[in-house]
Amino acid sequence: VVIGPVALVSTTLAPMIASETTEADKLAAASSLMFWSGVSTCVLGLSGLGGLVERVPKDILSAFVTCCAFNIAGTQIPSVLKVAKPHGHTPLQMILGALQNAPDFHSFTASFSALTFAFLVALKRLPLHAMLNLPSSIPSSIFGSLGPFLAMVLGIVCNQKFDLSGRGLAEVGVVPSGLPSIVSPLQRPPPSIKDALVLSFVALTETLAMGKALAERSNQKLDTSQEILAVGAANVAGSAFQSYAVAGSFSRSAVNVVTGGSSQLSSIVTAGAVVLTLLFFTGCFERVPKAVLGSILIYAVSGLVDVKRVKKLASDDKQGLAEWLVFFGLMMALGPAEGLVASVAVDAALGLVG
């Protein structure tokens, strides 16, 4: 699981700091909330309450990951087609809104996005290792793992050389450089306990559900207490740098999985690369086409749609398939986290009836 700012936490945090009058006050309030949310998260981890997630049924987690994949893909449709962002925050609202705006797509952006996606699929599917007669010491998956990085580099080079932005291709734009300064989050009075606990609950709901689902896919066992402590510690430490509240990020975790990351070392390398980028290379990323980033994310999350589970339920357990579709529908209509809670309630009710 890779952590970072996520939409669900952002939408939860926004109304909590909306009363602040200046941007500086909002940033300070967000850092304070991040600190106290991290503290409360650590307390929950030390108390062992994270074990509750172990009781969430596998099919609910399967539907959750699939819904998150659709959710991330829906948020990227405006980037890959260059259309207006849809209103709404649930996956269903975003996808339907994006499809309604799709007829107004920018043809050059859409073509560039399709080309990027095809490039990523080709690196993943073509037997390039055998075609190039590479030695067995080089893993055959190396081309698929390097695909997102190569796509981004090629996108920057093509945009720089042929001025693709002049043809309407949107760029990332200015990226602030330098490292943040240390500012104590305790300079402000503590926020309400309710806000800190709500923020913790939302962050943990997404992190643990996603973590368990990804662990199931790779036949690993999730240490929920360890994950809770890690998220809490990250928020406590990040608040000192006026960072944004973080949780398990589905899109980042998906990219980590598709590029072959299988341990904490991948996150350490990523963190080091981010620091070096902030210090020396932010200018290089200003010309990254948004269409490339959107295509990379859609490609990454497409592999996490649990088609295998749906096929198995369709052939072996029609009632289980119906329940899976109900869970998936709730999450698409209500939002991943809200739908997860509703699905657990529905499953418990079905258990009582049964």
Short mmCIF file of C-alpha atoms in Angstrom, two decimals:
data_model
loop_
_atom_site.label_atom_id
_atom_site.label_comp_id
_atom_site.label_asym_id
_atom_site.label_seq_id
_atom_site.Cartn_x
_atom_site.Cartn_y
_atom_site.Cartn_z
CA VAL A 1 0.00 0.00 0.00
CA VAL A 2 1.34 3.41 -0.99
CA ILE A 3 0.11 6.42 0.98
CA GLY A 4 -0.56 9.94 -0.20
CA PRO A 5 -3.32 12.56 -0.49
CA VAL A 6 -6.59 10.93 -1.63
CA ALA A 7 -9.87 12.38 -2.84
CA LEU A 8 -11.94 10.80 -0.07
CA VAL A 9 -9.85 12.40 2.68
CA SER A 10 -9.82 15.69 0.78
CA THR A 11 -13.61 15.87 0.55
CA THR A 12 -13.85 15.00 4.26
CA LEU A 13 -11.27 17.59 5.29
CA ALA A 14 -12.52 20.48 3.16
CA PRO A 15 -15.65 21.37 5.18
CA MET A 16 -13.69 21.08 8.43
CA ILE A 17 -11.43 24.00 7.44
CA ALA A 18 -13.92 25.95 5.33
CA SER A 19 -14.54 28.51 8.09
CA GLU A 20 -10.91 29.71 7.99
CA THR A 21 -10.60 33.07 6.24
CA THR A 22 -7.13 32.96 4.67
CA GLU A 23 -5.18 30.30 2.78
CA ALA A 24 -2.49 30.36 5.47
CA ASP A 25 -5.09 29.71 8.19
CA LYS A 26 -6.61 26.87 6.17
CA LEU A 27 -3.19 25.31 5.73
CA ALA A 28 -2.46 25.60 9.45
CA ALA A 29 -5.87 24.15 10.34
CA ALA A 30 -5.32 21.25 7.93
CA SER A 31 -1.91 20.53 9.46
CA SER A 32 -3.37 20.61 12.97
CA LEU A 33 -6.13 18.22 11.95
CA MET A 34 -3.55 16.00 10.30
CA PHE A 35 -1.49 15.85 13.48
CA TRP A 36 -4.36 15.01 15.82
CA SER A 37 -5.87 12.58 13.34
CA GLY A 38 -2.48 10.85 13.22
CA VAL A 39 -2.35 10.69 17.01
CA SER A 40 -5.84 9.18 17.23
CA THR A 41 -4.95 6.72 14.45
CA CYS A 42 -1.88 5.57 16.36
CA VAL A 43 -4.00 5.07 19.47
CA LEU A 44 -6.44 2.93 17.47
CA GLY A 45 -3.55 0.88 16.13
CA LEU A 46 -2.04 0.29 19.56
CA SER A 47 -5.45 -0.74 20.93
CA GLY A 48 -5.78 -3.49 18.34
CA LEU A 49 -9.08 -2.27 16.88
CA GLY A 50 -7.71 -2.67 13.38
CA GLY A 51 -8.54 -6.37 13.59
CA LEU A 52 -12.15 -5.50 12.78
CA VAL A 53 -11.28 -5.27 9.09
CA GLU A 54 -10.43 -8.97 9.09
CA ARG A 55 -14.16 -9.64 9.39
CA VAL A 56 -15.02 -7.87 6.15
CA PRO A 57 -16.03 -10.56 3.58
CA LYS A 58 -13.79 -11.17 0.58
CA ASP A 59 -16.51 -10.31 -1.96
CA ILE A 60 -17.07 -6.89 -0.39
CA LEU A 61 -13.37 -6.15 -0.66
CA SER A 62 -13.34 -7.42 -4.24
CA ALA A 63 -16.21 -5.07 -5.10
CA PHE A 64 -14.45 -2.25 -3.24
CA VAL A 65 -11.23 -2.55 -5.26
CA THR A 66 -13.19 -2.81 -8.52
CA CYS A 67 -15.24 0.27 -7.61
CA CYS A 68 -12.07 2.20 -6.75
CA ALA A 69 -10.63 1.27 -10.13
CA PHE A 70 -13.72 2.68 -11.87
CA ASN A 71 -13.59 5.72 -9.60
CA ILE A 72 -9.97 6.54 -10.51
CA ALA A 73 -10.61 5.88 -14.19
CA GLY A 74 -13.63 8.19 -14.08
CA THR A 75 -11.58 11.02 -12.62
CA GLN A 76 -9.09 10.73 -15.50
CA ILE A 77 -11.58 10.85 -18.40
CA PRO A 78 -11.46 14.69 -18.48
CA SER A 79 -7.66 14.53 -18.80
CA VAL A 80 -7.49 11.91 -21.55
CA LEU A 81 -10.30 13.49 -23.60
CA LYS A 82 -9.82 17.13 -22.55
CA VAL A 83 -13.46 17.63 -21.61
CA ALA A 84 -15.06 19.52 -18.73
CA LYS A 85 -14.87 17.90 -15.32
CA PRO A 86 -18.24 16.39 -14.32
CA HIS A 87 -20.09 17.39 -11.18
CA GLY A 88 -20.59 14.96 -8.31
CA HIS A 89 -18.25 12.90 -6.16
CA THR A 90 -19.48 9.32 -6.52
CA PRO A 91 -17.99 7.05 -9.20
CA LEU A 92 -21.35 6.71 -10.95
CA GLN A 93 -21.88 10.47 -11.07
CA MET A 94 -18.36 11.11 -12.35
CA ILE A 95 -18.45 8.44 -15.05
CA LEU A 96 -21.93 9.39 -16.30
CA GLY A 97 -20.98 13.08 -16.24
CA ALA A 98 -17.75 12.41 -18.11
CA LEU A 99 -19.59 10.36 -20.74
CA GLN A 100 -22.10 13.16 -21.18
CA ASN A 101 -19.21 15.55 -21.85
CA ALA A 102 -17.39 13.03 -24.06
CA PRO A 103 -18.92 14.24 -27.39
CA ASP A 104 -17.01 17.51 -26.87
CA PHE A 105 -13.67 15.68 -26.74
CA HIS A 106 -10.48 17.20 -28.14
CA SER A 107 -9.46 14.90 -31.00
CA PHE A 108 -5.69 15.43 -30.72
CA THR A 109 -5.70 14.86 -26.94
CA ALA A 110 -7.86 11.74 -27.30
CA SER A 111 -5.57 10.35 -30.02
CA PHE A 112 -2.45 11.03 -27.93
CA SER A 113 -4.08 9.32 -24.93
CA ALA A 114 -5.00 6.27 -27.03
CA LEU A 115 -1.45 6.09 -28.38
CA THR A 116 -0.03 6.26 -24.85
CA PHE A 117 -2.37 3.52 -23.63
CA ALA A 118 -1.49 1.32 -26.61
CA PHE A 119 2.23 1.86 -25.90
CA LEU A 120 1.75 0.73 -22.28
CA VAL A 121 -0.22 -2.36 -23.32
CA ALA A 122 2.37 -3.26 -25.97
CA LEU A 123 5.24 -3.11 -23.47
CA LYS A 124 3.23 -5.33 -21.13
CA ARG A 125 1.97 -7.90 -23.65
CA LEU A 126 4.58 -8.20 -26.40
CA PRO A 127 7.37 -10.78 -25.85
CA LEU A 128 10.05 -8.11 -26.09
CA HIS A 129 12.38 -10.05 -23.80
CA ALA A 130 12.50 -12.95 -26.25
CA MET A 131 12.46 -10.72 -29.35
CA LEU A 132 15.56 -8.88 -28.12
CA ASN A 133 17.17 -12.15 -26.97
CA LEU A 134 17.95 -10.73 -23.54
CA PRO A 135 19.72 -12.87 -20.90
CA SER A 136 17.66 -14.69 -18.29
CA SER A 137 19.22 -12.52 -15.58
CA ILE A 138 16.99 -9.68 -16.81
CA PRO A 139 13.38 -10.30 -15.71
CA SER A 140 10.89 -10.70 -18.56
CA SER A 141 8.52 -8.24 -16.84
CA ILE A 142 11.00 -5.36 -17.02
CA PHE A 143 9.38 -3.71 -20.05
CA GLY A 144 5.93 -3.69 -18.49
CA SER A 145 7.37 -2.36 -15.24
CA LEU A 146 9.20 0.47 -17.00
CA GLY A 147 6.20 1.30 -19.18
CA PRO A 148 4.73 4.17 -17.12
CA PHE A 149 8.13 5.80 -16.69
CA LEU A 150 9.01 5.48 -20.37
CA ALA A 151 5.59 6.80 -21.39
CA MET A 152 6.07 9.88 -19.24
CA VAL A 153 9.60 10.52 -20.53
CA LEU A 154 8.50 10.13 -24.16
CA GLY A 155 5.55 12.42 -23.50
CA ILE A 156 7.85 15.13 -22.15
CA VAL A 157 10.32 14.74 -25.05
CA CYS A 158 7.60 14.81 -27.72
CA ASN A 159 5.90 17.81 -26.14
CA GLN A 160 9.20 19.66 -25.87
CA LYS A 161 10.38 18.87 -29.39
CA PHE A 162 7.12 19.26 -31.31
CA ASP A 163 5.36 21.81 -29.05
CA LEU A 164 2.30 19.60 -28.66
CA SER A 165 0.82 22.06 -26.17
CA GLY A 166 0.45 24.42 -29.12
CA ARG A 167 -1.94 21.90 -30.62
CA GLY A 168 -4.09 21.88 -27.51
CA LEU A 169 -2.43 19.20 -25.39
CA ALA A 170 -2.76 20.28 -21.74
CA GLU A 171 0.37 20.29 -19.57
CA VAL A 172 0.91 19.81 -15.84
CA GLY A 173 2.25 23.37 -15.60
CA VAL A 174 4.40 25.01 -12.94
CA VAL A 175 5.55 22.68 -10.15
CA PRO A 176 6.84 24.51 -7.02
CA SER A 177 10.42 23.60 -6.16
CA GLY A 178 12.27 23.25 -2.85
CA LEU A 179 11.55 21.42 0.39
CA PRO A 180 8.93 22.66 2.87
CA SER A 181 9.98 24.29 6.12
CA ILE A 182 9.23 22.76 9.52
CA VAL A 183 6.25 24.34 11.30
CA SER A 184 4.83 22.97 14.54
CA PRO A 185 1.19 21.80 14.18
CA LEU A 186 0.72 22.56 17.88
CA GLN A 187 0.75 26.33 17.34
CA ARG A 188 -3.02 26.19 16.94
CA PRO A 189 -5.54 24.99 19.53
CA PRO A 190 -6.50 21.33 18.99
CA PRO A 191 -9.44 20.74 16.63
CA SER A 192 -12.61 19.06 17.81
CA ILE A 193 -12.18 15.41 18.75
CA LYS A 194 -15.06 14.54 16.43
CA ASP A 195 -13.29 15.99 13.38
CA ALA A 196 -10.03 14.20 14.18
CA LEU A 197 -11.80 10.86 14.69
CA VAL A 198 -13.91 11.21 11.53
CA LEU A 199 -10.80 11.98 9.48
CA SER A 200 -9.05 8.95 11.03
CA PHE A 201 -12.02 6.68 10.30
CA VAL A 202 -12.24 7.76 6.66
CA ALA A 203 -8.49 7.34 6.12
CA LEU A 204 -8.43 3.92 7.78
CA THR A 205 -11.54 2.69 5.96
CA GLU A 206 -9.90 3.24 2.58
CA THR A 207 -6.40 2.15 3.65
CA LEU A 208 -7.34 -1.10 5.37
CA ALA A 209 -10.01 -2.21 2.92
CA MET A 210 -7.67 -1.62 0.00
CA GLY A 211 -4.71 -3.14 1.84
CA LYS A 212 -6.58 -6.33 2.62
CA ALA A 213 -7.90 -6.59 -0.92
CA LEU A 214 -4.42 -6.18 -2.42
CA ALA A 215 -3.04 -8.68 0.09
CA GLU A 216 -5.71 -11.19 -0.97
CA ARG A 217 -4.65 -10.80 -4.61
CA SER A 218 -1.04 -11.69 -3.79
CA ASN A 219 -1.83 -14.33 -1.13
CA GLN A 220 -0.35 -12.24 1.66
CA LYS A 221 -1.65 -11.52 5.14
CA LEU A 222 -2.29 -7.94 6.20
CA ASP A 223 -1.05 -6.80 9.61
CA THR A 224 -3.80 -4.26 10.27
CA SER A 225 -2.27 -2.86 13.45
CA GLN A 226 1.01 -2.24 11.63
CA GLU A 227 -0.79 -0.49 8.75
CA ILE A 228 -2.78 1.69 11.15
CA LEU A 229 0.36 2.73 13.02
CA ALA A 230 2.12 3.48 9.73
CA VAL A 231 -0.69 5.76 8.52
CA GLY A 232 -0.88 7.47 11.91
CA ALA A 233 2.87 8.02 12.10
CA ALA A 234 2.93 9.37 8.53
CA ASN A 235 0.25 11.93 9.37
CA VAL A 236 1.99 12.98 12.59
CA ALA A 237 5.34 13.39 10.83
CA GLY A 238 3.86 15.05 7.76
CA SER A 239 1.96 17.63 9.79
CA ALA A 240 5.29 19.16 10.89
CA PHE A 241 5.98 20.02 7.22
CA GLN A 242 2.47 21.37 6.59
CA SER A 243 1.79 18.33 4.48
CA TYR A 244 -1.70 17.22 3.50
CA ALA A 245 -3.56 14.48 5.35
CA VAL A 246 -2.71 11.12 3.80
CA ALA A 247 -4.15 7.63 3.57
CA GLY A 248 -3.66 4.55 1.45
CA SER A 249 -3.82 5.81 -2.13
CA PHE A 250 -5.50 3.48 -4.59
CA SER A 251 -4.03 5.10 -7.70
CA ARG A 252 -0.47 5.15 -6.30
CA SER A 253 -0.79 1.59 -5.03
CA ALA A 254 -2.08 0.49 -8.44
CA VAL A 255 0.92 2.07 -10.18
CA ASN A 256 3.20 0.46 -7.59
CA VAL A 257 1.68 -2.96 -8.29
CA VAL A 258 1.76 -2.65 -12.08
CA THR A 259 5.42 -1.54 -12.02
CA GLY A 260 6.43 -4.54 -9.91
CA GLY A 261 6.75 -2.95 -6.46
CA SER A 262 6.43 -5.63 -3.77
CA SER A 263 8.01 -4.17 -0.63
CA GLN A 264 8.55 -0.95 1.31
CA LEU A 265 11.76 -0.43 -0.66
CA SER A 266 9.72 0.81 -3.62
CA SER A 267 8.20 3.55 -1.46
CA ILE A 268 11.63 4.51 -0.07
CA VAL A 269 13.01 4.81 -3.61
CA THR A 270 9.94 6.83 -4.64
CA ALA A 271 10.33 9.17 -1.66
CA GLY A 272 13.99 9.71 -2.50
CA ALA A 273 13.09 10.43 -6.12
CA VAL A 274 10.45 12.95 -5.00
CA VAL A 275 12.99 14.78 -2.81
CA LEU A 276 15.53 14.94 -5.64
CA THR A 277 12.81 16.12 -8.03
CA LEU A 278 11.73 18.90 -5.67
CA LEU A 279 15.31 20.05 -5.29
CA PHE A 280 16.56 19.84 -8.85
CA PHE A 281 14.09 18.63 -11.46
CA THR A 282 10.68 20.27 -11.04
CA GLY A 283 11.18 22.13 -14.31
CA CYS A 284 11.32 18.82 -16.19
CA PHE A 285 7.80 17.92 -15.12
CA GLU A 286 6.15 21.16 -16.19
CA ARG A 287 5.75 19.85 -19.73
CA VAL A 288 4.31 16.43 -18.80
CA PRO A 289 1.08 16.09 -20.82
CA LYS A 290 -1.93 15.50 -18.58
CA ALA A 291 -3.16 12.99 -21.15
CA VAL A 292 -0.10 10.83 -20.46
CA LEU A 293 -0.65 10.87 -16.69
CA GLY A 294 -4.34 10.09 -17.14
CA SER A 295 -3.57 7.19 -19.49
CA ILE A 296 -1.00 5.78 -17.06
CA LEU A 297 -3.50 5.84 -14.20
CA ILE A 298 -6.28 4.24 -16.25
CA TYR A 299 -3.85 1.57 -17.44
CA ALA A 300 -2.66 0.92 -13.88
CA VAL A 301 -6.11 0.55 -12.30
CA SER A 302 -7.53 -1.51 -15.18
CA GLY A 303 -5.54 -4.48 -13.93
CA LEU A 304 -7.21 -4.28 -10.53
CA VAL A 305 -10.76 -4.81 -11.79
CA ASP A 306 -11.56 -8.23 -10.29
CA VAL A 307 -12.82 -9.93 -13.45
CA LYS A 308 -11.52 -13.29 -12.22
CA ARG A 309 -13.72 -13.20 -9.11
CA VAL A 310 -16.81 -12.16 -11.08
CA LYS A 311 -16.30 -15.01 -13.57
CA LYS A 312 -15.88 -17.53 -10.76
CA LEU A 313 -19.06 -16.35 -9.03
CA ALA A 314 -20.94 -16.39 -12.35
CA SER A 315 -20.04 -20.03 -12.93
CA ASP A 316 -20.17 -21.40 -9.38
CA ASP A 317 -22.35 -19.17 -7.18
CA LYS A 318 -25.19 -17.18 -8.77
CA GLN A 319 -26.38 -15.90 -5.37
CA GLY A 320 -22.85 -14.79 -4.54
CA LEU A 321 -22.70 -12.97 -7.87
CA ALA A 322 -25.97 -11.16 -7.10
CA GLU A 323 -24.59 -10.09 -3.71
CA TRP A 324 -21.33 -8.93 -5.33
CA LEU A 325 -23.29 -6.81 -7.80
CA VAL A 326 -25.31 -5.29 -4.94
CA PHE A 327 -22.10 -4.39 -3.09
CA PHE A 328 -20.56 -2.96 -6.26
CA GLY A 329 -23.72 -0.98 -7.04
CA LEU A 330 -23.83 0.52 -3.55
CA MET A 331 -20.21 1.64 -3.80
CA MET A 332 -20.66 3.10 -7.27
CA ALA A 333 -23.79 4.99 -6.22
CA LEU A 334 -22.72 6.14 -2.74
CA GLY A 335 -18.96 6.33 -3.06
CA PRO A 336 -16.29 3.71 -2.24
CA ALA A 337 -16.08 4.34 1.52
CA GLU A 338 -19.78 5.02 2.08
CA GLY A 339 -20.68 2.02 -0.07
CA LEU A 340 -18.23 -0.14 1.84
CA VAL A 341 -19.97 0.65 5.13
CA ALA A 342 -23.40 0.10 3.54
CA SER A 343 -22.24 -3.22 2.04
CA VAL A 344 -21.04 -4.47 5.41
CA ALA A 345 -24.45 -3.55 6.86
CA VAL A 346 -26.26 -5.32 4.01
CA ASP A 347 -24.08 -8.42 4.43
CA ALA A 348 -24.79 -8.46 8.16
CA ALA A 349 -28.54 -8.16 7.48
CA LEU A 350 -28.41 -10.99 4.94
CA GLY A 351 -26.59 -13.08 7.51
CA LEU A 352 -29.33 -12.49 10.06
CA VAL A 353 -32.07 -13.31 7.54
CA GLY A 354 -30.24 -16.39 6.36
#
